[in-house]
């Protein structure tokens, strides 16, 4: 399999794995080339405005109606769907976890998914869920599609070979990929055991945020997003297709692979993105801007400026603000924040938040730098400093994120997380200088 990609975000692409397989001048000829079947995959209502209307035409060996027989219930007990409320006894609070351990028994990507939080309601297509995955085996003859949501996958250890109906992607740590709602895919491990994070987006699809006064450039530039070229699998062996639908799982037996799209054109497609190509902007004189300046992708809600989900990263960058506290400030927020660390240290919490770990600061719960980070930043020599060797991210949503029983009872939950703020001292003594002894 030779991996090739087409650049651009939201483009109308066309690609074929065999010469002449893509019909020209029309979508549904009486007889498609190579005896293929023409089929449309719609990611939006037919009458959606042009800017949000998404569909792709697929030319495949068998139509999708041949990729399912009678379904039977399938069990993935640790993958939860919103609403999933009140299934644990853990009290409200700021929470942090060490990494989820790698499995010992053979575990593929799908069976290795564990839900940490859910938010909103899948039945009304609002909200999200956060998951971690840990896998040591390929999906082999299993295939999957999610009718509930699109999936944003963030590897932390080990590269993934994500093979979709529309082509194959290699996705390594420092990269992400997005798989559209309803698209069949399979995951293999490229270089051994793998672990990472998933954002399951029930709502409007991810898109690029408006830049506002920033203008036409910087942040995530469209040319850096890569969509795979057509690739197909003509395999006539027993396979299984697993489907997630309204929070339930179903499986059907096949005698062939469903990844049989020989050519396609359209704008409903998977893509990958290299996080190191994100061009950050920031304060070049004083103060610390809102973290929204680090938004890579946003899934809008019906309320302007209030996202269903924002995917935000904290990458390597220069810090140059004068007479300013440079790390993120203390704050309370109407949004709920799930954070993960891909590699390195996070500047606001240099100890305790480790690669592969995660934290949850729900709506209106205060958070910010730990005591050591506050003291260090308050006394630092404010010369230009480059933050290197670090990549953290955040899944932020307008909805409260409800913890799952798995997350509440996970052995890696840090019982002592709140102590990171214990040593914050009272420095008020009635003088304008304060007490910094």
XYZ file of N, CA and C in Angstrom, residues 2-181:
540
model
N 0.789 2.042 -1.047
C 1.517 3.296 -1.123
C 0.612 4.424 -0.638
N 1.069 5.132 0.374
C 0.255 6.188 0.950
C 0.500 7.504 0.219
N -0.570 8.079 -0.292
C -0.512 9.366 -0.949
C -1.686 10.214 -0.466
N -1.484 11.538 -0.493
C -2.484 12.443 0.055
C -2.708 13.634 -0.867
N -3.890 14.214 -0.727
C -4.260 15.428 -1.445
C -4.390 16.551 -0.426
N -3.753 17.711 -0.644
C -3.784 18.781 0.350
C -5.060 19.609 0.286
N -5.413 20.191 1.440
C -6.533 21.123 1.489
C -7.576 20.710 2.502
N -8.293 21.700 3.041
C -9.357 21.436 4.008
C -10.710 21.729 3.365
N -11.604 20.726 3.373
C -12.948 20.914 2.840
C -13.008 21.036 1.335
N -11.957 20.644 0.657
C -11.938 20.731 -0.801
C -12.905 19.739 -1.426
N -13.209 19.957 -2.697
C -13.924 18.964 -3.497
C -12.855 18.173 -4.247
N -12.593 16.961 -3.767
C -11.511 16.143 -4.317
C -12.052 15.180 -5.368
N -11.153 14.667 -6.215
C -11.463 13.507 -7.046
C -10.219 12.654 -7.171
N -10.415 11.326 -7.099
C -9.279 10.420 -7.101
C -9.742 9.032 -7.555
N -8.857 8.298 -8.209
C -9.181 6.948 -8.678
C -7.971 6.046 -8.509
N -8.230 4.807 -8.092
C -7.171 3.829 -7.919
C -6.884 3.072 -9.204
N -7.807 3.078 -10.161
C -7.620 2.482 -11.480
C -7.915 3.538 -12.538
N -7.138 3.587 -13.612
C -7.352 4.627 -14.621
C -8.730 4.517 -15.265
N -9.423 5.642 -15.314
C -10.738 5.669 -15.939
C -11.870 5.194 -15.065
N -11.594 4.891 -13.783
C -12.657 4.385 -12.904
C -13.636 5.477 -12.494
N -13.224 6.727 -12.557
C -14.073 7.837 -12.125
C -14.853 8.385 -13.319
N -16.181 8.267 -13.328
C -16.969 8.810 -14.443
C -16.752 10.319 -14.572
N -16.777 10.797 -15.777
C -16.600 12.220 -16.042
C -17.908 12.818 -16.556
N -18.231 14.016 -16.100
C -19.382 14.738 -16.618
C -20.711 14.374 -15.996
N -20.746 13.328 -15.179
C -21.976 12.955 -14.474
C -21.613 12.082 -13.286
N -22.567 11.922 -12.368
C -22.321 11.153 -11.157
C -22.777 9.705 -11.255
N -23.865 9.469 -11.977
C -24.487 8.143 -11.960
C -24.763 7.657 -13.379
N -23.733 7.204 -14.085
C -23.947 6.691 -15.448
C -24.754 5.393 -15.435
N -25.339 5.090 -16.575
C -26.117 3.855 -16.662
C -25.258 2.637 -16.333
N -24.045 2.630 -16.828
C -23.085 1.581 -16.491
C -21.768 2.254 -16.117
N -21.397 2.148 -14.851
C -20.148 2.764 -14.402
C -18.951 1.953 -14.903
N -17.801 2.601 -15.097
C -16.601 1.876 -15.536
C -16.260 0.705 -14.620
N -15.663 -0.313 -15.192
C -15.209 -1.510 -14.498
C -16.356 -2.298 -13.865
N -17.590 -2.007 -14.215
C -18.711 -2.686 -13.590
C -18.931 -2.275 -12.147
N -18.463 -1.084 -11.778
C -18.613 -0.607 -10.408
C -20.018 -0.080 -10.153
N -20.361 0.060 -8.897
C -21.643 0.636 -8.490
C -21.428 2.079 -8.034
N -22.259 2.974 -8.513
C -22.230 4.374 -8.065
C -23.102 4.517 -6.820
N -22.570 5.231 -5.844
C -23.286 5.382 -4.571
C -22.907 6.717 -3.954
N -23.886 7.438 -3.433
C -23.599 8.703 -2.757
C -23.583 8.501 -1.248
N -22.583 9.095 -0.601
C -22.502 9.138 0.858
C -22.682 10.587 1.277
N -23.769 10.878 1.985
C -24.101 12.254 2.367
C -23.767 12.486 3.833
N -23.053 13.575 4.094
C -22.723 13.948 5.452
C -23.539 15.112 5.963
N -24.508 15.563 5.166
C -25.375 16.674 5.552
C -26.720 16.452 4.888
N -27.760 17.150 5.347
C -29.036 17.087 4.625
C -28.860 17.564 3.183
N -29.683 17.057 2.292
C -29.556 17.429 0.880
C -29.663 18.935 0.671
N -30.461 19.597 1.489
C -30.755 21.012 1.274
C -29.916 21.935 2.155
N -28.864 21.416 2.779
C -27.984 22.272 3.574
C -27.361 23.339 2.684
N -27.074 24.528 3.228
C -26.434 25.570 2.427
C -25.138 25.070 1.797
N -24.778 25.682 0.693
C -23.608 25.206 -0.057
C -22.363 25.100 0.824
N -22.163 26.053 1.721
C -20.961 26.049 2.545
C -20.880 24.902 3.530
N -22.009 24.303 3.863
C -22.027 23.193 4.819
C -22.547 21.901 4.198
N -22.833 21.908 2.906
C -23.348 20.720 2.232
C -22.191 19.782 1.916
N -22.298 18.544 2.372
C -21.210 17.597 2.190
C -21.721 16.285 1.628
N -21.051 15.836 0.612
C -21.356 14.529 0.048
C -20.192 14.084 -0.822
N -20.046 12.788 -0.966
C -19.077 12.222 -1.896
C -19.748 11.115 -2.688
N -19.363 11.021 -3.949
C -19.806 9.937 -4.818
C -18.727 8.865 -4.836
N -19.147 7.627 -4.528
C -18.231 6.501 -4.441
C -18.520 5.520 -5.572
N -17.475 4.946 -6.126
C -17.615 3.940 -7.182
C -16.932 2.682 -6.670
N -17.804 1.692 -6.315
C -17.329 0.580 -5.518
C -17.685 -0.759 -6.140
N -16.988 -1.788 -5.682
C -17.165 -3.132 -6.236
C -18.542 -3.674 -5.908
N -19.007 -3.436 -4.699
C -20.361 -3.799 -4.279
C -21.001 -2.578 -3.629
N -22.294 -2.381 -3.775
C -22.935 -1.278 -3.053
C -22.998 -1.592 -1.557
N -23.191 -0.562 -0.756
C -23.177 -0.750 0.696
C -24.273 -1.687 1.192
N -25.362 -1.809 0.451
C -26.410 -2.742 0.869
C -25.910 -4.181 0.891
N -24.796 -4.452 0.193
C -24.202 -5.785 0.227
C -23.172 -5.923 1.346
N -22.942 -4.836 2.095
C -21.970 -4.876 3.173
C -22.630 -5.088 4.528
N -23.867 -5.517 4.524
C -24.520 -5.861 5.786
C -25.567 -6.930 5.534
N -25.673 -7.825 6.491
C -26.750 -8.813 6.475
C -27.597 -8.572 7.715
N -28.006 -9.622 8.348
C -28.740 -9.467 9.603
C -27.762 -9.072 10.706
N -28.136 -8.048 11.451
C -27.291 -7.599 12.548
C -27.625 -8.355 13.823
N -26.611 -8.540 14.650
C -26.771 -9.086 15.996
C -26.130 -8.120 16.975
N -26.618 -8.102 18.198
C -26.055 -7.208 19.214
C -24.585 -7.526 19.430
N -23.810 -6.467 19.617
C -22.375 -6.612 19.857
C -22.033 -5.869 21.140
N -21.085 -6.351 21.889
C -20.802 -5.802 23.210
C -19.445 -5.108 23.227
N -19.459 -3.806 23.436
C -18.255 -3.039 23.750
C -18.566 -2.286 25.049
N -18.473 -2.965 26.180
C -19.058 -2.453 27.428
C -18.404 -1.191 27.975
N -17.164 -0.894 27.588
C -16.502 0.275 28.144
C -16.635 1.510 27.256
N -17.325 1.396 26.126
C -17.597 2.551 25.274
C -18.998 3.052 25.636
N -19.063 4.204 26.285
C -20.322 4.772 26.753
C -20.728 5.951 25.879
N -22.025 6.251 25.896
C -22.596 7.303 25.063
C -23.499 8.187 25.905
N -23.472 9.498 25.623
C -24.341 10.445 26.337
C -25.792 10.282 25.883
N -26.757 10.416 26.814
C -26.532 10.705 28.226
C -26.130 9.470 29.022
N -25.106 9.650 29.825
C -24.619 8.577 30.704
C -24.300 9.227 32.046
N -25.306 9.320 32.882
C -25.231 10.146 34.078
C -25.418 9.285 35.327
N -24.602 9.542 36.336
C -24.843 8.965 37.661
C -24.509 7.496 37.795
N -23.490 6.994 37.068
C -23.159 5.573 37.221
C -21.930 5.366 38.098
N -21.583 6.378 38.927
C -20.456 6.247 39.850
C -20.729 7.121 41.069
N -19.895 6.961 42.083
C -20.118 7.677 43.338
C -19.028 8.706 43.626
N -18.158 8.975 42.656
C -17.069 9.921 42.884
C -17.620 11.337 42.989
N -17.154 12.071 44.003
C -17.639 13.430 44.230
C -17.108 14.383 43.160
N -17.805 15.494 42.998
C -17.396 16.535 42.075
C -16.015 17.064 42.446
N -15.221 17.396 41.446
C -13.916 17.989 41.724
C -13.049 18.052 40.496
N -11.927 18.749 40.625
C -10.927 18.755 39.571
C -10.198 17.412 39.618
N -9.959 16.830 38.457
C -9.463 15.450 38.404
C -8.273 15.336 37.453
N -7.378 14.408 37.798
C -6.245 14.135 36.909
C -5.858 12.666 37.021
N -5.422 12.109 35.897
C -5.062 10.701 35.817
C -3.665 10.539 35.235
N -2.966 9.500 35.674
C -1.783 9.022 34.970
C -2.241 8.216 33.752
N -1.317 7.823 32.874
C -1.724 7.115 31.650
C -2.457 5.803 31.936
N -3.370 5.462 31.061
C -4.025 4.154 31.100
C -2.993 3.095 30.726
N -2.893 2.005 31.477
C -1.883 0.982 31.169
C -2.136 0.327 29.812
N -1.066 -0.124 29.201
C -1.174 -0.910 27.981
C -1.757 -2.281 28.311
N -2.597 -2.835 27.423
C -3.190 -4.150 27.702
C -2.162 -5.270 27.602
N -2.418 -6.330 28.329
C -1.581 -7.531 28.241
C -2.185 -8.548 27.288
N -3.496 -8.731 27.333
C -4.170 -9.648 26.406
C -4.276 -8.990 25.033
N -4.394 -9.795 23.959
C -4.548 -9.208 22.624
C -5.765 -8.286 22.566
N -5.538 -7.036 22.173
C -6.579 -6.010 22.177
C -6.414 -5.138 20.952
N -7.453 -5.079 20.107
C -7.349 -4.214 18.941
C -7.873 -2.818 19.276
N -7.791 -1.921 18.301
C -8.169 -0.522 18.514
C -9.590 -0.399 19.032
N -10.516 -1.124 18.418
C -11.922 -0.988 18.770
C -12.199 -1.492 20.180
N -11.684 -2.660 20.510
C -11.932 -3.224 21.837
C -11.098 -2.539 22.903
N -10.125 -1.725 22.491
C -9.285 -1.017 23.445
C -9.773 0.371 23.802
N -10.965 0.759 23.333
C -11.507 2.086 23.628
C -12.194 2.084 24.988
N -11.874 3.083 25.803
C -12.468 3.259 27.125
C -12.971 4.700 27.246
N -14.239 4.868 27.573
C -14.818 6.203 27.674
C -14.469 6.831 29.022
N -14.047 8.093 28.974
C -13.726 8.849 30.189
C -14.869 9.778 30.554
N -15.391 10.532 29.596
C -16.497 11.450 29.868
C -17.501 11.417 28.723
N -18.737 11.785 29.035
C -19.765 12.011 28.019
C -20.440 13.347 28.307
N -20.970 13.960 27.250
C -21.611 15.271 27.392
C -22.694 15.410 26.335
N -23.808 16.029 26.695
C -24.874 16.263 25.728
C -25.795 15.071 25.581
N -26.250 14.839 24.342
C -27.234 13.794 24.076
C -27.078 13.329 22.635
N -26.668 12.089 22.467
C -26.442 11.569 21.118
C -27.730 11.548 20.301
N -28.879 11.410 20.953
C -30.149 11.298 20.241
C -30.559 12.614 19.592
N -30.093 13.723 20.136
C -30.381 15.026 19.540
C -29.169 15.596 18.813
N -28.132 14.797 18.697
C -26.908 15.136 17.962
C -26.264 16.419 18.476
N -26.109 16.485 19.794
C -25.350 17.556 20.424
C -24.423 16.932 21.464
N -23.252 17.536 21.639
C -22.340 17.068 22.658
C -21.242 16.181 22.109
N -20.674 15.389 22.996
C -19.454 14.659 22.664
C -19.171 13.595 23.720
N -18.140 12.817 23.457
C -17.567 11.928 24.459
C -16.058 11.951 24.289
N -15.331 11.778 25.383
C -13.886 11.619 25.317
C -13.536 10.181 25.674
N -12.589 9.643 24.942
C -12.151 8.268 25.157
C -10.634 8.215 25.169
N -10.102 7.156 25.743
C -8.720 6.759 25.522
C -8.749 5.399 24.824
N -7.702 5.117 24.083
C -7.560 3.773 23.510
C -6.162 3.250 23.834
N -6.066 1.949 24.009
C -4.794 1.265 24.205
C -4.910 -0.082 23.494
N -4.016 -0.331 22.545
C -4.154 -1.507 21.684
C -2.793 -2.140 21.430
N -2.809 -3.458 21.193
C -1.586 -4.184 20.846
C -1.808 -5.157 19.701
N -2.937 -5.034 18.990
C -3.254 -5.949 17.893
C -4.001 -5.202 16.795
N -3.899 -5.698 15.570
C -4.630 -5.130 14.441
C -6.096 -5.554 14.493
N -6.938 -4.786 13.791
C -8.350 -5.156 13.709
C -8.571 -6.342 12.768
N -7.580 -6.690 11.968
C -7.611 -7.891 11.130
C -8.823 -7.898 10.199
N -9.786 -8.794 10.425
C -10.945 -8.894 9.536
C -12.175 -8.176 10.081
N -11.990 -7.322 11.080
C -13.079 -6.505 11.603
C -13.028 -5.107 10.992
N -14.214 -4.543 10.740
C -14.364 -3.188 10.214
C -15.432 -2.494 11.048
N -15.460 -1.163 10.995
C -16.322 -0.411 11.905
C -16.791 0.875 11.255
N -18.033 1.272 11.559
C -18.410 2.660 11.318
C -19.303 3.159 12.446
N -19.242 4.479 12.665
C -19.945 5.139 13.754
C -21.041 6.008 13.164
N -22.298 5.591 13.320
C -23.428 6.375 12.818
C -23.760 7.548 13.732
N -23.178 7.563 14.932
C -23.490 8.593 15.913
C -22.645 9.848 15.776
N -21.432 9.720 15.230
C -20.490 10.822 15.397
C -19.315 10.686 14.451
N -18.619 11.812 14.253
C -17.290 11.752 13.658
C -16.276 11.553 14.772
N -15.128 11.000 14.420
C -14.097 10.661 15.394
C -12.828 11.446 15.103
N -12.319 12.136 16.115
C -11.021 12.800 16.053
C -10.063 11.970 16.889
N -9.030 11.428 16.263
C -8.096 10.514 16.916
C -6.763 11.222 17.119
N -6.244 11.154 18.361
C -5.001 11.830 18.735
C -4.029 10.776 19.271
N -3.143 10.226 18.442
C -2.181 9.238 18.954
C -1.206 9.856 19.945
N -0.831 9.054 20.949
C 0.168 9.490 21.926
C 1.377 8.562 21.929
N 1.144 7.271 21.749
C 2.222 6.286 21.598
C 1.872 5.410 20.409
N 2.793 5.233 19.485
C 2.590 4.309 18.378
C 1.771 4.887 17.247
N 2.227 4.641 16.022
C 1.505 5.104 14.839
C 0.386 4.135 14.476
N -0.676 4.680 13.884
C -1.816 3.895 13.423
C -1.883 3.922 11.909
N -2.246 2.792 11.318
C -2.596 2.735 9.894
C -4.128 2.709 9.840
N -4.722 3.837 9.500
C -6.172 3.976 9.474
C -6.619 3.848 8.017
N -7.292 2.748 7.709
C -7.719 2.474 6.340
C -9.225 2.673 6.262
N -9.654 3.629 5.456
C -11.065 3.963 5.336
C -11.581 3.570 3.956
N -12.889 3.723 3.778
C -13.467 3.473 2.464
C -12.835 4.339 1.378
N -12.382 5.517 1.740
C -11.899 6.460 0.745
C -10.380 6.513 0.648
N -9.675 5.695 1.427
C -8.227 5.666 1.348
C -7.586 5.455 2.699
N -6.256 5.316 2.687
C -5.503 4.947 3.885
C -4.632 6.098 4.359
N -4.500 6.198 5.702
C -3.683 7.230 6.330
C -2.768 6.602 7.365
N -1.538 7.069 7.420
C -0.626 6.759 8.512
C -0.685 7.933 9.485
N -1.030 7.659 10.752
C -1.226 8.731 11.728
C -0.357 8.424 12.945
N 0.665 9.246 13.130
C 1.637 9.029 14.199
C 1.447 10.058 15.304
N 2.053 9.845 16.483
C 2.057 10.897 17.492
C 2.555 12.217 16.912
N 1.962 13.306 17.330
C 2.114 14.668 16.805
C 1.193 14.915 15.613
N 0.441 13.892 15.206
C -0.549 14.048 14.148
C -1.927 13.691 14.702
N -2.956 14.104 13.972
C -4.329 13.702 14.282
C -4.989 13.250 12.994
N -6.121 12.570 13.110
C -6.956 12.312 11.943
C -8.415 12.432 12.346
N -9.260 12.706 11.363
C -10.696 12.799 11.556
C -11.375 11.850 10.582
N -12.260 11.002 11.118
C -13.022 10.051 10.313
C -14.484 10.481 10.338
N -15.072 10.792 9.184
C -16.449 11.291 9.168
C -17.458 10.282 9.707
N -18.568 10.809 10.171
C -19.687 9.994 10.627
C -20.119 9.033 9.515
